[in-house]
Coordinates of C-alpha atoms in Angstrom, one line a residue:
M1464 CA 125.5 94.7 84.3
P1465 CA 126.0 94.3 88.0
L1466 CA 126.4 96.8 90.2
V1467 CA 129.6 96.1 92.5
T1468 CA 130.0 97.9 95.1
P1469 CA 131.9 97.9 98.3
R1470 CA 128.8 98.0 100.3
R1471 CA 127.1 95.2 99.2
G1472 CA 130.5 92.9 99.3
L1473 CA 130.8 93.7 103.0
C1474 CA 126.9 92.9 103.2
L1475 CA 127.3 89.9 101.8
L1476 CA 130.7 88.9 104.3
A1477 CA 128.5 90.0 107.1
L1478 CA 126.0 87.7 105.8
A1479 CA 127.9 84.6 105.2
A1480 CA 129.6 85.0 108.5
L1481 CA 126.4 85.6 110.7
V1482 CA 123.8 83.3 109.2
A1483 CA 123.5 79.8 108.3
V1484 CA 121.5 77.9 105.5
P1485 CA 118.0 77.2 107.9
A1486 CA 117.6 73.1 108.8
L1487 CA 115.1 72.2 106.1
A1488 CA 112.1 71.0 106.9
Q1489 CA 111.0 70.2 103.9
T1490 CA 111.8 67.8 102.0
V1491 CA 114.4 69.0 99.0
G1492 CA 117.0 67.7 96.1
D1493 CA 120.5 67.6 95.8
C1494 CA 120.3 69.1 92.1
E1495 CA 122.8 70.6 90.2
T1496 CA 122.0 73.6 88.7
G1497 CA 120.5 73.1 84.9
R1498 CA 123.0 73.8 81.9
A1499 CA 120.0 73.9 79.2
Q1500 CA 119.3 76.7 77.0
A1501 CA 117.5 77.4 73.6
D1502 CA 117.4 80.5 71.4
L1503 CA 114.5 82.8 70.0
D1504 CA 114.7 84.0 67.3
V1505 CA 111.9 83.6 64.8
N1506 CA 111.4 87.8 64.6
D1507 CA 114.3 90.8 65.1
V1508 CA 114.9 89.6 68.5
N1509 CA 117.3 86.7 69.7
A1510 CA 116.9 85.8 73.3
R1511 CA 118.8 83.3 75.0
V1512 CA 116.7 81.4 77.5
F1513 CA 117.7 79.6 80.6
N1514 CA 115.8 77.0 83.0
T1515 CA 117.3 78.1 86.0
G1516 CA 115.1 81.2 86.7
S1517 CA 117.5 83.6 84.7
L1518 CA 117.0 85.4 81.4
F1519 CA 119.8 86.4 78.9
F1520 CA 122.5 85.7 81.2
G1521 CA 123.2 82.0 82.2
N1522 CA 127.0 80.5 82.0
A1523 CA 130.0 80.1 80.7
T1524 CA 128.6 80.8 77.1
V1525 CA 126.6 83.7 77.6
A1526 CA 128.0 86.0 80.3
G1527 CA 125.3 88.8 80.1
D1528 CA 123.7 90.3 76.7
G1529 CA 122.1 87.1 75.5
Y1530 CA 119.2 89.7 74.4
L1531 CA 119.7 91.3 70.8
V1532 CA 117.6 93.2 69.0
P1533 CA 117.4 94.5 66.1
K1534 CA 119.0 90.9 65.8
A1535 CA 120.7 92.1 62.9
A1536 CA 122.8 94.6 64.7
G1537 CA 123.7 92.4 67.1
L1538 CA 123.3 95.1 70.0
S1539 CA 121.8 94.6 73.2
P1540 CA 119.7 96.3 75.6
I1541 CA 119.4 94.0 78.5
F1542 CA 122.3 92.6 80.5
A1543 CA 120.1 90.2 83.1
A1544 CA 116.8 89.6 83.8
S1545 CA 114.7 86.9 86.2
L1546 CA 112.4 85.7 88.2
W1547 CA 111.4 86.3 91.8
V1548 CA 108.7 85.0 94.1
G1549 CA 108.6 85.4 97.8
G1550 CA 105.7 85.2 100.8
K1551 CA 105.1 84.1 104.0
V1552 CA 104.0 80.7 104.9
D1553 CA 102.6 80.4 108.6
G1554 CA 104.4 83.7 108.6
E1555 CA 107.6 82.5 108.1
L1556 CA 109.7 84.2 105.0
R1557 CA 110.3 82.2 101.4
L1558 CA 112.1 83.7 99.1
V1559 CA 113.0 82.6 95.2
G1560 CA 115.3 84.5 93.0
S1561 CA 118.8 85.3 91.9
T1562 CA 120.6 87.8 90.2
Y1563 CA 123.5 86.3 88.7
A1564 CA 124.6 83.6 90.4
D1565 CA 123.5 81.5 92.7
F1566 CA 120.5 80.3 90.8
E1567 CA 117.6 79.2 92.8
F1568 CA 115.4 77.1 90.2
W1569 CA 116.4 73.8 89.4
P1570 CA 114.8 71.5 85.9
G1571 CA 112.3 69.4 86.7
P1572 CA 108.6 69.2 88.1
L1573 CA 107.4 68.4 91.9
D1574 CA 104.9 65.3 92.5
A1575 CA 101.9 65.8 93.9
A1576 CA 103.8 65.8 97.7
G1577 CA 106.3 69.0 96.6
N1578 CA 109.1 66.7 96.1
P1579 CA 111.8 67.4 93.7
P1580 CA 112.8 64.8 91.3
T1581 CA 115.7 62.5 92.4
D1582 CA 117.6 63.0 89.3
C1583 CA 117.0 66.3 88.0
F1584 CA 119.8 66.0 85.1
L1585 CA 116.6 63.9 83.4
Y1586 CA 114.5 67.1 82.7
D1587 CA 117.8 69.6 82.0
R1588 CA 115.8 70.1 78.7
I1589 CA 114.5 73.5 76.7
Y1590 CA 112.0 72.2 74.3
R1591 CA 111.7 74.8 71.4
V1592 CA 109.3 74.2 68.7
S1593 CA 108.0 76.6 65.9
R1594 CA 104.9 76.5 63.2
G1595 CA 108.0 76.0 60.6
D1596 CA 108.7 72.9 62.5
V1597 CA 104.8 71.2 61.9
A1598 CA 104.9 72.8 58.3
R1599 CA 108.1 70.9 57.3
Y1600 CA 106.8 67.8 59.2
L1601 CA 103.4 67.7 57.5
D1602 CA 105.5 68.2 54.1
T1603 CA 108.4 65.8 54.8
G1604 CA 107.3 63.7 57.8
V1605 CA 110.5 64.7 59.6
A1606 CA 110.6 65.8 62.8
T1607 CA 113.1 67.9 64.9
D1608 CA 113.8 66.4 67.9
D1609 CA 111.9 69.1 70.4
L1610 CA 108.8 68.2 68.0
R1611 CA 109.0 64.8 68.4
D1612 CA 109.4 64.5 72.1
W1613 CA 107.6 67.1 73.4
P1614 CA 106.8 66.7 77.1
A1615 CA 102.7 66.9 77.4
H1616 CA 103.1 64.3 80.1
L1617 CA 104.8 67.4 81.5
G1618 CA 102.1 69.6 81.0
A1619 CA 103.8 71.1 77.7
P1620 CA 100.6 72.2 76.1
V1621 CA 98.9 70.4 73.2
L1622 CA 96.6 70.8 70.4
D1623 CA 94.8 67.7 70.5
G1624 CA 94.1 66.5 66.6
D1625 CA 93.9 62.7 67.3
G1626 CA 90.6 62.5 69.6
V1627 CA 92.5 61.3 73.0
A1628 CA 92.6 63.7 75.6
G1629 CA 95.6 64.2 77.1
N1630 CA 98.0 62.5 75.1
Y1631 CA 101.0 63.5 72.5
D1632 CA 100.8 61.6 69.2
L1633 CA 102.3 63.4 66.4
A1634 CA 101.5 61.1 63.6
G1635 CA 98.0 60.8 65.0
G1636 CA 97.4 64.6 64.3
D1637 CA 98.5 66.2 67.7
E1638 CA 100.7 69.0 67.7
P1639 CA 102.3 71.7 70.3
A1640 CA 100.3 74.4 71.6
I1641 CA 102.6 77.1 70.2
S1642 CA 102.0 80.6 71.3
G1643 CA 103.0 82.9 68.8
D1644 CA 105.0 81.5 65.9
Q1645 CA 108.1 80.3 67.9
M1646 CA 107.9 78.8 71.7
A1647 CA 110.9 77.7 74.0
W1648 CA 109.0 75.8 76.7
W1649 CA 110.9 74.3 80.0
V1650 CA 109.3 73.0 83.4
M1651 CA 111.8 73.9 86.9
N1652 CA 111.4 74.3 90.8
D1653 CA 112.8 75.5 94.1
R1654 CA 113.0 72.3 95.8
G1655 CA 115.7 71.0 93.7
N1656 CA 118.3 72.2 96.1
A1657 CA 119.2 74.5 98.9
H1658 CA 118.8 78.3 98.4
V1659 CA 121.8 79.6 98.9
N1660 CA 121.0 82.7 97.7
N1661 CA 118.2 83.9 99.8
L1662 CA 119.0 81.5 102.6
T1663 CA 115.3 80.5 103.1
L1664 CA 113.7 77.6 102.9
P1665 CA 112.0 76.6 99.3
L1666 CA 108.2 77.7 98.6
G1667 CA 107.8 74.6 96.9
L1668 CA 106.7 76.0 93.8
E1669 CA 106.7 74.3 90.3
V1670 CA 107.0 76.7 86.8
R1671 CA 106.0 75.7 83.5
V1672 CA 107.3 78.3 81.5
E1673 CA 106.6 79.5 77.9
V1674 CA 108.5 81.8 76.0
F1675 CA 107.3 83.0 72.6
A1676 CA 107.8 85.0 69.6
A1677 CA 105.4 86.0 66.3
A1678 CA 107.0 87.0 62.9
S1679 CA 105.1 90.4 61.9
L1680 CA 104.8 93.4 59.7
A1681 CA 104.1 95.6 62.6
L1682 CA 107.0 96.5 64.4
A1683 CA 105.9 96.1 68.0
V1684 CA 105.4 92.2 67.8
N1685 CA 108.5 91.9 65.2
Q1686 CA 110.6 93.3 68.0
A1687 CA 109.5 92.0 71.2
T1688 CA 109.3 88.5 73.0
L1689 CA 106.6 87.5 75.3
Y1690 CA 107.7 85.2 78.6
R1691 CA 104.1 83.0 80.5
Y1692 CA 104.9 81.5 84.0
R1693 CA 102.4 79.4 84.8
I1694 CA 103.5 79.0 88.8
R1695 CA 101.8 76.3 90.5
Y1696 CA 102.4 75.9 94.3
R1697 CA 102.8 72.5 96.1
G1698 CA 103.1 73.9 99.7
S1699 CA 101.3 72.0 102.6
E1700 CA 100.1 75.8 104.1
P1701 CA 98.9 78.3 102.2
L1702 CA 101.2 81.0 100.9
D1703 CA 100.3 84.3 101.6
S1704 CA 101.5 88.0 100.8
A1705 CA 103.2 87.1 97.9
Y1706 CA 104.7 89.2 95.2
V1707 CA 105.9 87.8 91.7
A1708 CA 108.7 90.0 90.0
I1709 CA 111.3 90.3 87.7
F1710 CA 114.8 91.6 88.4
V1711 CA 116.3 93.6 85.4
D1712 CA 119.8 94.8 84.5
P1713 CA 119.0 96.7 81.6
D1714 CA 122.6 97.6 79.5
L1715 CA 121.1 99.4 76.8
G1716 CA 123.8 99.5 74.7
D1717 CA 126.2 101.3 76.6
P1718 CA 125.4 100.7 80.1
A1719 CA 127.1 104.2 81.8
D1720 CA 124.7 106.3 80.0
D1721 CA 121.1 104.9 81.5
Y1722 CA 118.0 106.5 83.0
V1723 CA 115.2 104.4 84.2
G1724 CA 111.1 104.8 84.8
T1725 CA 108.0 103.6 85.3
D1726 CA 104.8 103.6 83.5
T1727 CA 102.1 102.5 85.5
T1728 CA 99.6 103.3 83.5
L1729 CA 100.9 100.5 81.3
H1730 CA 102.4 98.4 84.2
M1731 CA 105.8 99.1 82.8
A1732 CA 108.9 99.8 83.9
F1733 CA 112.0 100.8 81.0
T1734 CA 115.1 102.0 80.5
Y1735 CA 116.1 104.8 77.7
N1736 CA 119.0 106.8 77.3
A1737 CA 120.0 109.5 79.5
D1738 CA 121.3 111.6 76.5
D1739 CA 121.2 111.1 72.3
D1740 CA 124.2 109.5 71.7
D1741 CA 124.9 105.7 72.9
A1742 CA 128.2 105.1 72.3
G1743 CA 130.4 101.9 73.8
G1744 CA 129.3 98.8 75.9
L1745 CA 130.5 95.4 75.0
N1746 CA 128.9 95.2 71.7
G1747 CA 129.0 98.6 70.6
G1748 CA 126.1 101.1 71.2
Y1749 CA 122.8 102.4 69.6
G1750 CA 124.9 105.8 68.2
S1751 CA 122.3 108.6 67.7
R1752 CA 118.7 107.9 68.2
P1753 CA 118.8 105.3 71.1
P1754 CA 116.2 103.0 71.7
A1755 CA 114.0 102.5 74.7
L1756 CA 113.0 98.8 76.4
G1757 CA 110.2 97.9 78.8
F1758 CA 108.9 95.4 81.0
M1759 CA 105.3 95.0 80.7
A1760 CA 102.6 92.6 83.1
L1761 CA 100.2 91.2 80.6
R1762 CA 98.5 88.9 83.0
T1763 CA 99.2 88.9 87.1
P1764 CA 98.1 86.9 90.0
A1765 CA 94.4 87.9 91.5
R1766 CA 95.4 90.5 93.9
L1767 CA 94.5 90.3 97.9
P1768 CA 91.6 92.6 99.0
D1769 CA 92.8 96.0 99.0
G1770 CA 89.9 98.4 98.9
R1771 CA 90.8 99.8 95.4
D1772 CA 89.4 99.6 92.2
N1773 CA 92.7 98.1 90.4
D1774 CA 91.6 97.0 87.2
G1775 CA 89.2 99.8 86.5
D1776 CA 85.8 97.9 85.9
G1777 CA 84.0 99.4 88.3
E1778 CA 84.2 96.8 90.7
V1779 CA 86.3 96.9 93.9
D1780 CA 87.9 93.4 95.0
E1781 CA 86.0 91.3 92.4
A1782 CA 86.9 87.3 92.7
G1783 CA 90.1 86.8 90.8
E1784 CA 90.8 91.0 90.1
P1785 CA 94.9 91.2 88.5
S1786 CA 97.3 93.1 90.7
E1787 CA 98.5 95.8 89.4
L1788 CA 102.4 97.2 89.3
Y1789 CA 102.8 97.2 92.7
A1790 CA 106.6 98.1 92.7
N1791 CA 109.3 99.0 90.7
N1792 CA 112.5 99.2 93.2
V1793 CA 115.4 100.8 91.2
F1794 CA 118.0 101.1 94.5
C1795 CA 117.5 97.6 96.3
P1796 CA 118.6 95.2 93.8
D1797 CA 122.6 96.4 94.9
G1798 CA 121.8 96.8 98.5
F1799 CA 121.6 100.6 97.9
I1800 CA 120.6 101.0 101.6
G1801 CA 120.3 98.2 104.4
P1802 CA 121.2 94.4 104.6
F1803 CA 121.3 92.2 101.4
N1804 CA 119.3 89.3 102.7
A1805 CA 116.1 87.4 102.1
L1806 CA 114.4 90.2 104.3
G1807 CA 115.8 93.3 102.4
N1808 CA 114.8 91.6 99.4
Y1809 CA 111.2 90.8 100.3
R1810 CA 110.7 94.5 101.3
C1811 CA 111.7 95.8 98.1
L1812 CA 109.8 93.4 96.4
G1813 CA 106.7 95.3 98.6
G1814 CA 108.0 98.6 97.3
L1815 CA 110.4 99.5 100.5
H1816 CA 113.7 100.3 100.7
R1817 CA 115.6 97.1 102.4
D1818 CA 115.6 98.5 105.7
G1819 CA 111.9 99.1 105.9
T1820 CA 111.9 103.2 104.7
P1821 CA 109.1 103.5 102.7
V1822 CA 110.4 105.1 99.5
T1823 CA 109.4 108.9 99.4
E1824 CA 109.2 111.2 95.9
G1825 CA 112.1 112.7 95.4
G1826 CA 116.4 112.3 94.8
D1827 CA 117.1 109.1 95.6
G1828 CA 113.7 108.3 97.4
Y1829 CA 115.1 107.7 100.6
M1830 CA 113.4 110.0 103.6
T1831 CA 113.2 112.7 101.2
A1832 CA 110.2 115.3 102.0
G1833 CA 108.0 114.1 99.5
D1834 CA 105.0 111.9 99.0
T1835 CA 105.1 107.9 100.0
L1836 CA 105.4 106.0 97.0
T1837 CA 106.0 102.0 96.0
T1838 CA 107.5 102.7 92.6
F1839 CA 110.6 104.8 91.7
F1840 CA 110.5 107.4 89.0
P1841 CA 106.6 107.1 87.8
G1842 CA 106.8 110.5 86.4
D1843 CA 106.3 111.4 82.5
P1844 CA 110.1 111.9 81.6
V1845 CA 108.6 113.3 78.2
T1846 CA 107.2 116.1 79.7
E1847 CA 109.5 116.2 82.9
Q1848 CA 106.1 116.1 85.1
F1849 CA 106.7 114.5 88.8
W1850 CA 109.3 112.4 89.4
S1851 CA 111.7 110.9 87.6
E1852 CA 115.3 110.9 86.0
E1853 CA 114.7 114.0 84.0
N1854 CA 113.2 115.9 87.2
I1855 CA 114.5 114.3 89.9
D1856 CA 114.6 117.0 92.6
G1857 CA 111.3 118.5 91.1
T1858 CA 112.8 122.0 89.8
G1859 CA 113.9 119.7 86.5
A1860 CA 117.5 118.7 87.2
D1861 CA 118.4 116.0 85.5
D1862 CA 119.6 112.6 87.4
P1863 CA 123.8 111.4 87.3
A1864 CA 123.6 108.9 84.3
G1865 CA 124.7 105.2 84.9
D1866 CA 124.3 101.6 85.4
R1867 CA 120.8 100.6 86.5
Q1868 CA 118.8 98.0 88.0
M1869 CA 114.8 97.6 88.2
W1870 CA 112.8 95.1 90.4
P1871 CA 109.2 95.5 88.8
S1872 CA 106.6 93.3 91.1
F1873 CA 103.1 92.5 91.4
G1874 CA 100.8 91.5 94.5
P1875 CA 100.3 90.9 96.7
F1876 CA 98.1 87.4 96.2
R1877 CA 97.4 84.1 98.1
L1878 CA 97.5 80.6 96.9
E1879 CA 96.3 77.3 98.4
P1880 CA 98.2 74.6 98.1
G1881 CA 98.1 73.1 95.0
E1882 CA 96.4 76.5 93.3
E1883 CA 97.9 77.6 90.5
T1884 CA 98.4 81.2 88.9
E1885 CA 100.0 82.7 85.8
F1886 CA 102.4 85.6 85.3
T1887 CA 102.9 86.7 81.8
F1888 CA 105.3 89.6 80.5
A1889 CA 106.0 91.4 77.5
I1890 CA 109.3 92.7 76.7
P1891 CA 108.5 95.9 73.8
F1892 CA 111.2 97.7 71.8
A1893 CA 111.0 101.0 70.0
R1894 CA 113.5 103.4 68.4
G1895 CA 112.0 107.3 67.9
E1896 CA 113.7 110.0 66.8
D1897 CA 115.4 111.1 69.7
R1898 CA 115.6 109.6 73.2
L1899 CA 112.6 110.8 74.6
D1900 CA 110.8 110.1 71.3
S1901 CA 111.7 106.7 72.2
I1902 CA 109.6 106.8 74.8
V1903 CA 106.7 108.1 73.1
K1904 CA 106.7 105.1 70.9
L1905 CA 107.5 102.5 73.5
R1906 CA 104.5 103.4 74.8
E1907 CA 102.8 102.8 71.5
A1908 CA 104.4 99.4 71.4
A1909 CA 103.4 98.7 74.5
R1910 CA 99.7 99.4 74.0
Y1911 CA 99.4 97.5 70.4
L1912 CA 101.0 94.7 71.8
Q1913 CA 98.5 94.6 75.5
R1914 CA 95.8 94.5 72.1
A1915 CA 97.3 92.2 70.2
Y1916 CA 97.5 89.7 73.4
D1917 CA 94.0 90.9 74.7
F1918 CA 92.6 89.4 71.3
G1919 CA 94.1 86.3 70.9
L1920 CA 97.4 87.3 68.4
F1921 CA 99.9 85.2 70.0
E1922 CA 96.7 82.3 70.9
P1923 CA 98.1 78.8 69.8
Q1924 CA 96.3 77.4 66.5
R1925 CA 96.7 75.1 64.0
L1926 CA 98.7 75.3 61.1
G1927 CA 96.6 77.5 58.2
A1928 CA 94.5 79.0 60.3
D1929 CA 94.7 83.1 59.5
F1930 CA 97.5 83.3 62.5
E1931 CA 97.6 87.4 62.3
P1932 CA 93.8 88.3 62.0
T1933 CA 93.7 92.3 61.6
L1934 CA 93.1 93.9 65.0
P1935 CA 89.5 95.5 65.8
S1936 CA 89.5 99.1 65.4
A1937 CA 90.4 100.3 69.0
F1938 CA 88.7 103.4 71.0
A1939 CA 90.9 106.2 71.2
L1940 CA 91.2 108.3 73.9
S1941 CA 93.0 112.0 72.8
R1942 CA 95.8 113.8 75.3
P1943 CA 94.2 115.8 78.1
A1944 CA 94.3 119.7 76.9
P1945 CA 95.6 121.4 78.9
N1946 CA 97.9 119.3 81.0
P1947 CA 98.9 120.3 83.8
F1948 CA 95.0 121.9 84.5
G1949 CA 93.2 123.9 86.6
A1950 CA 90.1 124.7 86.0
S1951 CA 88.9 121.8 83.5
A1952 CA 90.9 119.5 81.1
S1953 CA 89.4 118.4 77.8
F1954 CA 89.4 114.8 75.9
T1955 CA 88.5 113.8 72.8
L1956 CA 86.6 109.7 72.9
T1957 CA 86.6 108.5 69.8
V1958 CA 84.8 105.3 69.7
P1959 CA 84.7 102.5 66.8
E1960 CA 81.9 101.1 65.3
G1961 CA 80.7 97.5 66.9
A1962 CA 82.0 98.7 70.1
E1963 CA 81.0 97.3 73.0
T1964 CA 80.6 98.4 76.5
L1965 CA 82.6 101.0 78.1
R1966 CA 83.9 103.0 81.2
L1967 CA 86.0 106.0 81.3
A1968 CA 87.2 107.1 85.2
V1969 CA 89.7 109.3 86.7
Y1970 CA 91.6 107.6 90.1
D1971 CA 94.0 109.5 92.7
V1972 CA 97.7 107.9 93.1
L1973 CA 96.0 105.9 95.5
G1974 CA 93.9 104.0 93.1
R1975 CA 90.8 105.5 94.4
E1976 CA 88.1 106.3 92.0
V1977 CA 87.3 110.6 91.9
A1978 CA 85.4 110.9 88.8
V1979 CA 83.3 108.8 86.2
L1980 CA 83.5 110.5 82.4
A1981 CA 81.6 107.8 80.7
D1982 CA 80.1 104.6 81.3
G1983 CA 77.7 102.0 79.3
M1984 CA 77.3 102.1 75.5
L1985 CA 78.3 105.3 73.4
A1986 CA 77.5 105.8 69.3
P1987 CA 80.2 105.2 66.9
G1988 CA 82.1 108.8 66.4
D1989 CA 83.8 111.7 68.3
H1990 CA 82.7 112.0 71.8
P1991 CA 84.1 115.8 73.7
L1992 CA 84.6 114.9 77.0
V1993 CA 85.4 117.5 80.1
L1994 CA 87.0 116.8 83.5
D1995 CA 85.7 119.5 85.9
G1996 CA 88.8 120.1 88.2
A1997 CA 86.6 122.4 91.1
R1998 CA 86.6 119.4 93.0
L1999 CA 89.7 117.5 92.7
A2000 CA 93.1 118.7 94.3
A2001 CA 96.2 119.7 93.5
G2002 CA 98.4 116.6 92.0
V2003 CA 98.7 113.8 89.9
Y2004 CA 95.7 111.6 88.6
F2005 CA 95.0 108.4 85.4
V2006 CA 92.2 108.7 83.5
R2007 CA 91.6 105.0 82.6
L2008 CA 89.4 103.5 79.5
Q2009 CA 88.3 100.4 80.2
T2010 CA 86.7 98.1 77.8
Q2011 CA 86.4 94.2 77.4
R2012 CA 89.5 94.2 75.2
Q2013 CA 91.2 97.4 76.0
T2014 CA 92.8 98.9 78.9
E2015 CA 94.2 102.6 77.8
S2016 CA 95.3 105.3 80.2
L2017 CA 96.5 108.4 80.7
K2018 CA 98.2 111.0 83.1
L2019 CA 97.3 114.3 84.3
V2020 CA 98.5 116.7 86.7
R2021 CA 96.0 119.0 88.7
I2022 CA 97.9 122.7 89.7
E2023 CA 96.3 125.4 92.0

């Protein structure tokens, strides 16, 4: 839940006194905040969503903890989450996003000129459909309201069944293009009214949202939900140096004993319990064997050129190269260092403290003697290697537990007027034998979700199709041994039958390729590989396996 501190309260009072809402040169509306909501509940998750940019936290009926998993237990690992986008238009900062109030997205699309609806109330609706709804309609001829009214005219996706492109005729054979087994869809924009949270001009964004889930025998899928934002930029000048992010307030049962971390190899921010007994919380705690939960990116906007091979495919700055997890700022959301305003928020999205100071390894990340980073706690809490809340100062000391917030962001990227980009993420959940084993299981769940997404498990299919295909055998990369390593580290790469071209390379923490262990086609079977450490400096490295449909990364540490 929100961290309300005297520092933040004073910042907000000072900001209100000193900064007025700028005169809006662009057209904005006078829309009221959207009131629509819907529950995604087809699998072992109940996720309540809103059309305000906020997730799981929306109005008087849901004041937090609107995400329950396992569903029947009624336990919540998340208090609130929300979409943020920030960038510059002709050098001027624009930002949209909120935490718990003053939401800056409103219902409805933007027109071709970038203007909001004259009456957003007409679009204040979330459409929820499922494959079960379609099956019942085909069997009985009775359609739910959302199935009947599916808003293809607003851009909601359709599986064509009548041979007429661009329309939606349910009786003629058209169906909603449902990702997974159940999907909620809505459209929102950031010009429906003034931005009173960030106090900037709007960006001119129209966002078409798909939230979906699938029921599955695979626990990783059955306890996960996915979120796809199709972001269309309707501004008149390019949007540059932009980031997209998710603000997350994870209350893992009892919010008072949480930790957070970053797994850059999985593009994931995650939360876990600081001890093996999670007791208390609004709806009760998870008890023994507390779980772990993550926010992981599945698809991100194309990154601006940076001279790095961000996707590990052997090419540097190729067209459309996706952005990695650029930052995960832990202390920024509650105004830990510096003013709580648009500039401070934008700095946080870019991996800095609010006052512009770089994040550095160790302690609270503020002006410590460690290396400069953009993500908090990128170390491995299971092995206590590198900086994590299990190893806060390099000596293995634990961080005091408490309520946490995260802000994973992706970018920077650029959008031209009329251009569209996509940001898709998943929320994996896992429960192991203890709190640290839950992190191990969470990583396994995240890798399974990435493979399932890459192989089209969640893609829309007409009723009667084999919805959950058997995932092809995966490449397997063993853990490096030893780790940490000195002279060398050994791996075993297992190649399945019918495998495609692969590349196995080693990168430093700046994303620079320092070694290639395999490149091209390998015969099926086990392949022992050795990384020579003689020419590598001491530090943290990542081994990344990249194939056409699979990405696998491991972290290792070189010591003298």
